[in-house]
PDB file of N, CA and C in Angstrom:
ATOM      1  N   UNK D  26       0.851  -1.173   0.000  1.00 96.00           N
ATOM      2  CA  UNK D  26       0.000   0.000   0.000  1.00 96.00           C
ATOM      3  C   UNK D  26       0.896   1.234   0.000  1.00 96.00           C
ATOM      4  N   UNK D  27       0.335   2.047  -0.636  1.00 97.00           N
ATOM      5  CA  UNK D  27       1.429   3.419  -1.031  1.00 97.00           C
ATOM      6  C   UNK D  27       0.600   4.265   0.475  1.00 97.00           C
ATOM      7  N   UNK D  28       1.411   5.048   0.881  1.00 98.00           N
ATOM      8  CA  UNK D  28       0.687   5.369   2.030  1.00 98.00           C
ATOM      9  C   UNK D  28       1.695   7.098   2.188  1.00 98.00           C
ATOM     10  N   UNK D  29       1.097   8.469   2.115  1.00 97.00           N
ATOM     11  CA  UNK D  29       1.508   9.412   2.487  1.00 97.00           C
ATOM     12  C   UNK D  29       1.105  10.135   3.533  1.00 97.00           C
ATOM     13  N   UNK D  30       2.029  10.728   4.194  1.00 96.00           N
ATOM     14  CA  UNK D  30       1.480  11.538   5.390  1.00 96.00           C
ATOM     15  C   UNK D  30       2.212  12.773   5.422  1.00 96.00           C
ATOM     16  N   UNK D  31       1.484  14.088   5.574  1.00 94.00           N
ATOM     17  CA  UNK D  31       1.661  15.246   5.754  1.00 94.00           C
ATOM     18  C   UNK D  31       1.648  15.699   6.753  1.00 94.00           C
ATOM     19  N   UNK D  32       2.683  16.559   7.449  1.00 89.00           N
ATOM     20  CA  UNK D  32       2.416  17.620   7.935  1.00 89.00           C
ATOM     21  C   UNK D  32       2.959  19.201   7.973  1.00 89.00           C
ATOM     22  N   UNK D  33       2.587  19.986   8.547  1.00 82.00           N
ATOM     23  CA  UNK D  33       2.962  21.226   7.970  1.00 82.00           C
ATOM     24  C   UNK D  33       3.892  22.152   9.374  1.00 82.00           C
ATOM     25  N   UNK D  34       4.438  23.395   8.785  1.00 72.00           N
ATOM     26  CA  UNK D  34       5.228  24.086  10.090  1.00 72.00           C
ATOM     27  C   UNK D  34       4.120  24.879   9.912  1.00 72.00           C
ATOM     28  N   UNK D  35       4.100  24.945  11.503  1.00 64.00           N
ATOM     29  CA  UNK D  35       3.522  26.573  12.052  1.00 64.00           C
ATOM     30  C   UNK D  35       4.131  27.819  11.939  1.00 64.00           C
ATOM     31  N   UNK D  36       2.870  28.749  11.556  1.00 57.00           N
ATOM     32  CA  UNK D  36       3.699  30.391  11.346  1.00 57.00           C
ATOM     33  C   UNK D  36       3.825  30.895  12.957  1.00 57.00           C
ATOM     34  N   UNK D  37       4.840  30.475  13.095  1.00 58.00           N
ATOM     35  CA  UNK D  37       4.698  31.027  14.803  1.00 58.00           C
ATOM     36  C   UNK D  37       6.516  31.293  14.613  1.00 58.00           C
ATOM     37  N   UNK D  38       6.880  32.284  15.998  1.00 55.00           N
ATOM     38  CA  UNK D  38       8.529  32.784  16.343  1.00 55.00           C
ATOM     39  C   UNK D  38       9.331  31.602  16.319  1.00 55.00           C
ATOM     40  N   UNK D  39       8.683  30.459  16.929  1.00 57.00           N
ATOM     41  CA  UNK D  39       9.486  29.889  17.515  1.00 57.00           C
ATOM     42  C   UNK D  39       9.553  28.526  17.142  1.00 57.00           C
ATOM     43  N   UNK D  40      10.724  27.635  17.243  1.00 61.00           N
ATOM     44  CA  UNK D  40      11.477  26.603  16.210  1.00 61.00           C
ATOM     45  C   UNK D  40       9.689  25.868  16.442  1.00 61.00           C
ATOM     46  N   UNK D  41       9.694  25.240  14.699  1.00 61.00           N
ATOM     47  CA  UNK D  41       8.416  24.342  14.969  1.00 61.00           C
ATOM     48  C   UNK D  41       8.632  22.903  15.595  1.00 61.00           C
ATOM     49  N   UNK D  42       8.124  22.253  16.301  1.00 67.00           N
ATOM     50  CA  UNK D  42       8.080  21.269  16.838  1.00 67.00           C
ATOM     51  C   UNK D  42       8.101  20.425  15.820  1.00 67.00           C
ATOM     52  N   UNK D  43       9.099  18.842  15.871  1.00 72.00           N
ATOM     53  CA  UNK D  43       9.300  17.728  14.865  1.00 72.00           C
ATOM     54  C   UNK D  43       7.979  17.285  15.403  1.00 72.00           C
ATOM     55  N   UNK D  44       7.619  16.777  14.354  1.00 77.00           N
ATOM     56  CA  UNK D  44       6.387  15.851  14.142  1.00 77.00           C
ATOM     57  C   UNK D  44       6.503  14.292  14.658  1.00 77.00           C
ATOM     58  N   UNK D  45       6.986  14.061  15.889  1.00 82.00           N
ATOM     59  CA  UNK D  45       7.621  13.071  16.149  1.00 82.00           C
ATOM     60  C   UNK D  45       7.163  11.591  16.316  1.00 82.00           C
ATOM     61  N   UNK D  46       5.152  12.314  16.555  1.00 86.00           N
ATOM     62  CA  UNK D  46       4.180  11.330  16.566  1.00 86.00           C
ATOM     63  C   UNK D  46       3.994  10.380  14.650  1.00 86.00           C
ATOM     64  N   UNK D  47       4.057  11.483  14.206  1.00 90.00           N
ATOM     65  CA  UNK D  47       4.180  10.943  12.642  1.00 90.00           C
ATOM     66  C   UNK D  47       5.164  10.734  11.657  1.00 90.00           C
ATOM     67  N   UNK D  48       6.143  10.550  12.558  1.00 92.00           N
ATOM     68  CA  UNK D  48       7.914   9.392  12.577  1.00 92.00           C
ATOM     69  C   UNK D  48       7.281   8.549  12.885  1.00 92.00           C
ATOM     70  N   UNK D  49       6.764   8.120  14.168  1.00 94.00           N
ATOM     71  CA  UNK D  49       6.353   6.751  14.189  1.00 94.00           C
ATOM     72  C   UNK D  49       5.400   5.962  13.831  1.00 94.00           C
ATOM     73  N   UNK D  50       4.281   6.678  12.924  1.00 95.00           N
ATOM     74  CA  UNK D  50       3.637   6.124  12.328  1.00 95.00           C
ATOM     75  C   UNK D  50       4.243   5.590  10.973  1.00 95.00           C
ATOM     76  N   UNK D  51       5.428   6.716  10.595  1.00 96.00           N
ATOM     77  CA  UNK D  51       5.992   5.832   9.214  1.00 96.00           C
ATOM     78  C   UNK D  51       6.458   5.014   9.923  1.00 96.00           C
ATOM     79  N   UNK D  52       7.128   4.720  10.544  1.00 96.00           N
ATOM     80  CA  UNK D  52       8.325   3.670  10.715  1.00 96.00           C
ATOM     81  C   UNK D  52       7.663   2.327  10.708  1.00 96.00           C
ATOM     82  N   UNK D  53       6.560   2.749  11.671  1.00 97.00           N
ATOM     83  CA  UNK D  53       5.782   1.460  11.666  1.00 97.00           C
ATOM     84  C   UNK D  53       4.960   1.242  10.342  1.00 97.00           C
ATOM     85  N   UNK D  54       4.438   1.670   9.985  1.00 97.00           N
ATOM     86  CA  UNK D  54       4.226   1.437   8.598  1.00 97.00           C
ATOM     87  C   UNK D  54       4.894   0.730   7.391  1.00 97.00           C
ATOM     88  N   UNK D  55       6.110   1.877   7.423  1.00 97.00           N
ATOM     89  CA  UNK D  55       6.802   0.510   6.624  1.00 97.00           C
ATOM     90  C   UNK D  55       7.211  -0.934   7.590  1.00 97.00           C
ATOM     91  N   UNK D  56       7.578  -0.973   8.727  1.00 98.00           N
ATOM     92  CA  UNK D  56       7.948  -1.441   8.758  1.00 98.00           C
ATOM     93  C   UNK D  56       6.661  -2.780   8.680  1.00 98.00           C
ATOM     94  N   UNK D  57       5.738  -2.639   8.526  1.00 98.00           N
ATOM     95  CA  UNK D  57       4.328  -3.181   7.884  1.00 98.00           C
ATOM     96  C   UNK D  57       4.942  -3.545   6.706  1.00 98.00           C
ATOM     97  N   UNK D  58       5.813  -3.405   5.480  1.00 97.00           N
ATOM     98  CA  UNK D  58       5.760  -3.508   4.795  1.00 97.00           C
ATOM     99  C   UNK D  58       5.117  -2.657   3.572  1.00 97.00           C
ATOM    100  N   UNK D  59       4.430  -1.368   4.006  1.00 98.00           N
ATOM    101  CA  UNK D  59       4.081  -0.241   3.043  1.00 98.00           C
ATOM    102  C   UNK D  59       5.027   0.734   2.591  1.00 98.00           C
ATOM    103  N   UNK D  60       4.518   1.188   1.477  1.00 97.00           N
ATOM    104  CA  UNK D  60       5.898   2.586   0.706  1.00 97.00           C
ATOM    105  C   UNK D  60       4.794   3.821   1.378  1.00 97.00           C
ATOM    106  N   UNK D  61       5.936   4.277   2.309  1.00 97.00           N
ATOM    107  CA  UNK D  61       5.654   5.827   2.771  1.00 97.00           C
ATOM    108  C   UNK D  61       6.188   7.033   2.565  1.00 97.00           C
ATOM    109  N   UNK D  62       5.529   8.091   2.007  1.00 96.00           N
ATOM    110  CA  UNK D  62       6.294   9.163   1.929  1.00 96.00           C
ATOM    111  C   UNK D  62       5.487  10.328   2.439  1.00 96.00           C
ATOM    112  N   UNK D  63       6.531  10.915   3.367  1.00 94.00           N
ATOM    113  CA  UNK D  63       6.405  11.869   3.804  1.00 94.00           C
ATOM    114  C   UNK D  63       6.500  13.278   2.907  1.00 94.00           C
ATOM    115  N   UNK D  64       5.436  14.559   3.421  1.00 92.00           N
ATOM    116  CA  UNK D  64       5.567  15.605   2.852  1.00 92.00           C
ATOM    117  C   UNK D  64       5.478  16.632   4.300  1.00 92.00           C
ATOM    118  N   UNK D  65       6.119  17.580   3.874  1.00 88.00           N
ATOM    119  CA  UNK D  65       6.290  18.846   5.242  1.00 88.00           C
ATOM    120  C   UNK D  65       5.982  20.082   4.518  1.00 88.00           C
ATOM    121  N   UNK D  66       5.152  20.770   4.950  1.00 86.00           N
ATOM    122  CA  UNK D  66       4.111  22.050   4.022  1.00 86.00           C
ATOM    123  C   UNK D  66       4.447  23.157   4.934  1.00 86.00           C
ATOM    124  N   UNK D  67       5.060  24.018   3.985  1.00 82.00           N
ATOM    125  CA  UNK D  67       5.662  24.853   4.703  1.00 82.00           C
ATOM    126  C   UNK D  67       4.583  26.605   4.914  1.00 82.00           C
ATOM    127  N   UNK D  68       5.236  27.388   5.973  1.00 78.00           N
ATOM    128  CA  UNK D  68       4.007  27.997   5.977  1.00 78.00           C
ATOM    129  C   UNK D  68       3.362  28.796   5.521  1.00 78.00           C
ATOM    130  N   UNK D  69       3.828  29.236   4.337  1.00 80.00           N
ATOM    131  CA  UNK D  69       3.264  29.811   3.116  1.00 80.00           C
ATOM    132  C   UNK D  69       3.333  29.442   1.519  1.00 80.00           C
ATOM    133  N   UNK D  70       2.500  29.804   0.891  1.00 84.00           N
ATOM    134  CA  UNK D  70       2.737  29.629  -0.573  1.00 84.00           C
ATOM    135  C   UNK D  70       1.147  28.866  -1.107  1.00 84.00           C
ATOM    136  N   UNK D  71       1.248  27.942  -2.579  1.00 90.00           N
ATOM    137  CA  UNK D  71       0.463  27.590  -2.472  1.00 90.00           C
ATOM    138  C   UNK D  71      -0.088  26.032  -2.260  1.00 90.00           C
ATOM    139  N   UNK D  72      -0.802  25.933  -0.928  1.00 88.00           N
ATOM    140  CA  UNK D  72      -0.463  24.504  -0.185  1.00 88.00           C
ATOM    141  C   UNK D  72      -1.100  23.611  -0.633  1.00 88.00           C
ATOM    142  N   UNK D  73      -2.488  23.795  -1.169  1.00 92.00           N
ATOM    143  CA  UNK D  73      -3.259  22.800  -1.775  1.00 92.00           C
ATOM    144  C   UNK D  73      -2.725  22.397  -3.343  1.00 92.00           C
ATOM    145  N   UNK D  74      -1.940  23.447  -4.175  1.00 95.00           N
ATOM    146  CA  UNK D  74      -1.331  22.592  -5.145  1.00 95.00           C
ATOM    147  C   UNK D  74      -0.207  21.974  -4.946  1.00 95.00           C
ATOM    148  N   UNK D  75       0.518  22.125  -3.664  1.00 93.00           N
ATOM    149  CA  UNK D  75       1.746  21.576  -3.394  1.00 93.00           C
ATOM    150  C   UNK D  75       1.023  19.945  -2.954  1.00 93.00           C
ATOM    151  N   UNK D  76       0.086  20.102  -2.435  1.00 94.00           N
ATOM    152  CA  UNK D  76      -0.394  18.796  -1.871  1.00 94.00           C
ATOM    153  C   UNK D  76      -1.076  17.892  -2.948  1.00 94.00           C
ATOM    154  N   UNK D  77      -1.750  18.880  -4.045  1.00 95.00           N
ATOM    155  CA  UNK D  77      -2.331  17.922  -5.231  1.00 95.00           C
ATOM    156  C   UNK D  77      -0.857  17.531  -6.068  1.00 95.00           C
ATOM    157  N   UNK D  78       0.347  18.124  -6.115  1.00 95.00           N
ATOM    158  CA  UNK D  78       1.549  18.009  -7.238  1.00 95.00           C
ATOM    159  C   UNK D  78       1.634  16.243  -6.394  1.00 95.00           C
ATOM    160  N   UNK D  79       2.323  16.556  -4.994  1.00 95.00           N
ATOM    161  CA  UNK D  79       2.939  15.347  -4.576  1.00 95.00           C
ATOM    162  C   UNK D  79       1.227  14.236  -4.567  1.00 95.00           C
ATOM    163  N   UNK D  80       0.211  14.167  -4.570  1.00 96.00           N
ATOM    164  CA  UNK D  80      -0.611  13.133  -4.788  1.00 96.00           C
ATOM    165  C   UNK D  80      -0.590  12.811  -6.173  1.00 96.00           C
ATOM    166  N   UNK D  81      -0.231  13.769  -7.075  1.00 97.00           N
ATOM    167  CA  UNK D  81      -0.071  12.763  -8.104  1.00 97.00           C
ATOM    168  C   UNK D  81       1.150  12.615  -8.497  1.00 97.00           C
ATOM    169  N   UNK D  82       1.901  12.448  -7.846  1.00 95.00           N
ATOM    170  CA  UNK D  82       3.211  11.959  -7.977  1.00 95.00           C
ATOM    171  C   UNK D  82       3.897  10.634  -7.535  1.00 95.00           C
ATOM    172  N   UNK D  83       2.531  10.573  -6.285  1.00 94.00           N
ATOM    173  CA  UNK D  83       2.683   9.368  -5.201  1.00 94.00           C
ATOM    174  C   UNK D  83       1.754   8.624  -5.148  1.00 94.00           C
ATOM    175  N   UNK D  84      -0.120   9.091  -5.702  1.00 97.00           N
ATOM    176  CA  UNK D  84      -0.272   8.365  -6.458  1.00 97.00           C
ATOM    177  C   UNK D  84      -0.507   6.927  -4.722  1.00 97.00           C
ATOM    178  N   UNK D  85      -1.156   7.535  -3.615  1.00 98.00           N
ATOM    179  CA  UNK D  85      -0.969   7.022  -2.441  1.00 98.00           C
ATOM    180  C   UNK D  85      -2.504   6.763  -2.572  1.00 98.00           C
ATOM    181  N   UNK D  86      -2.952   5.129  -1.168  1.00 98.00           N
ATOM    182  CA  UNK D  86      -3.816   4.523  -1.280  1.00 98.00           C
ATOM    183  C   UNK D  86      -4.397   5.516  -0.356  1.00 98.00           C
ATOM    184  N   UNK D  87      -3.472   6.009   0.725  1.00 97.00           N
ATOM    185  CA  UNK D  87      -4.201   6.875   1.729  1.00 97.00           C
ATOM    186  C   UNK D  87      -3.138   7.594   2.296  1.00 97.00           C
ATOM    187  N   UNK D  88      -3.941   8.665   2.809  1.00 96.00           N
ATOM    188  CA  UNK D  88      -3.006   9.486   3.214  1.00 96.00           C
ATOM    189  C   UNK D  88      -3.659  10.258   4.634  1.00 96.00           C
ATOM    190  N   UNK D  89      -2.595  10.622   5.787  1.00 94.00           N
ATOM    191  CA  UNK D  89      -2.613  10.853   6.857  1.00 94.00           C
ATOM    192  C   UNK D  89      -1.819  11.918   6.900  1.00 94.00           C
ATOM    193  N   UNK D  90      -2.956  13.165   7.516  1.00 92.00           N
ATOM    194  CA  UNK D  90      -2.289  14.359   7.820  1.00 92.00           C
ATOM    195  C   UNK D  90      -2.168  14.874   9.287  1.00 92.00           C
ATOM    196  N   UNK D  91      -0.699  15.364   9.721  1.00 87.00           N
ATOM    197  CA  UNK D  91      -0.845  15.867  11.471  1.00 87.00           C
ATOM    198  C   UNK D  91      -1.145  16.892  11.446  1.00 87.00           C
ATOM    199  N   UNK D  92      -2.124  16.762  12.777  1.00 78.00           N
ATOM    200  CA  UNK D  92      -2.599  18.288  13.645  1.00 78.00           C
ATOM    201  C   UNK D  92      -2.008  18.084  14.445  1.00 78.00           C
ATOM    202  N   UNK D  93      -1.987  19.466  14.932  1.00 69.00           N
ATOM    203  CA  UNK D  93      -1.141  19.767  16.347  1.00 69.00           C
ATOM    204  C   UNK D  93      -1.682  21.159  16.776  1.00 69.00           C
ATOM    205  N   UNK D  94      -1.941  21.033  18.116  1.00 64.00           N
ATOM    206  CA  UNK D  94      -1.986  22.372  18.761  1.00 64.00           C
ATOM    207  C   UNK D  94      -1.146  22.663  19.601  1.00 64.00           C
ATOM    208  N   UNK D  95      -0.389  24.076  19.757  1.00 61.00           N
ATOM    209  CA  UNK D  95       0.932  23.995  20.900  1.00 61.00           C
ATOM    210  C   UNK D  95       0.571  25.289  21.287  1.00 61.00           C
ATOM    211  N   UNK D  96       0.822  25.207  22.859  1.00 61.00           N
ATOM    212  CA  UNK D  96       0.220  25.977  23.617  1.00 61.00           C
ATOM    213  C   UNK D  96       1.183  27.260  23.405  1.00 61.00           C
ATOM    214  N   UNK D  97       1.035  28.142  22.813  1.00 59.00           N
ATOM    215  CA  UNK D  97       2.082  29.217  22.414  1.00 59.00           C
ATOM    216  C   UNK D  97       1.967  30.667  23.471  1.00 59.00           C
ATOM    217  N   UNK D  98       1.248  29.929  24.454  1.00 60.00           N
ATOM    218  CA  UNK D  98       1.371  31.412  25.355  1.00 60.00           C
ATOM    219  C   UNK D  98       3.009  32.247  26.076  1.00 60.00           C
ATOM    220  N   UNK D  99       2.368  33.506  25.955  1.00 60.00           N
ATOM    221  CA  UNK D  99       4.095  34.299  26.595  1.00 60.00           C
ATOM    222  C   UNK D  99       4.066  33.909  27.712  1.00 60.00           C
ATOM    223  N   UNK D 100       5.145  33.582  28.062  1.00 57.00           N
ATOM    224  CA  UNK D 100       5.494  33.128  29.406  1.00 57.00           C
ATOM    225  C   UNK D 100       6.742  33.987  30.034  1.00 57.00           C
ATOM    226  N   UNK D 101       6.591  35.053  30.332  1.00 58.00           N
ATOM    227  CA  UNK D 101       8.100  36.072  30.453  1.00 58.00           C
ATOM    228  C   UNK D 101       7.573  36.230  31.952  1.00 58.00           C
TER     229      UNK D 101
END
């Protein structure tokens, strides 16, 4: 199974957090035996054709995208 998963950086100051939950969904995945490819959407431009270019490129049975919410309050 062709299998892609996205996720994107936040427009925020500060370094974006690795997606570390959806490392381990590839890993395990392939290590299932599926072709995974990852895409990282960066935080501007245009995202829905960046996301239709790589689906038909990859051409994936399914695809899994991360959310994330991070608590970005000032803390000074």
């Amino acid at each position: 199974m062709r299998v892609m998963l996205i996720s994107s950086i936040s427009g925020s100051n500060h370094v974006a957090p690795l997606p570390l939950g959806l490392n381990l969904v590839a890993v395990a995945t392939r290590e299932a035996g599926h072709d995974v490819r990852m895409i990282t959407l960066p935080e501007s431009g245009d995202i829905t054709a960046m996301i239709r270019e790589a689906v038909r490129e990859s051409r994936p049975d399914v695809i899994g995208v991360s959310a994330r919410n991070v608590d970005d309050q000032n803390r000074e």
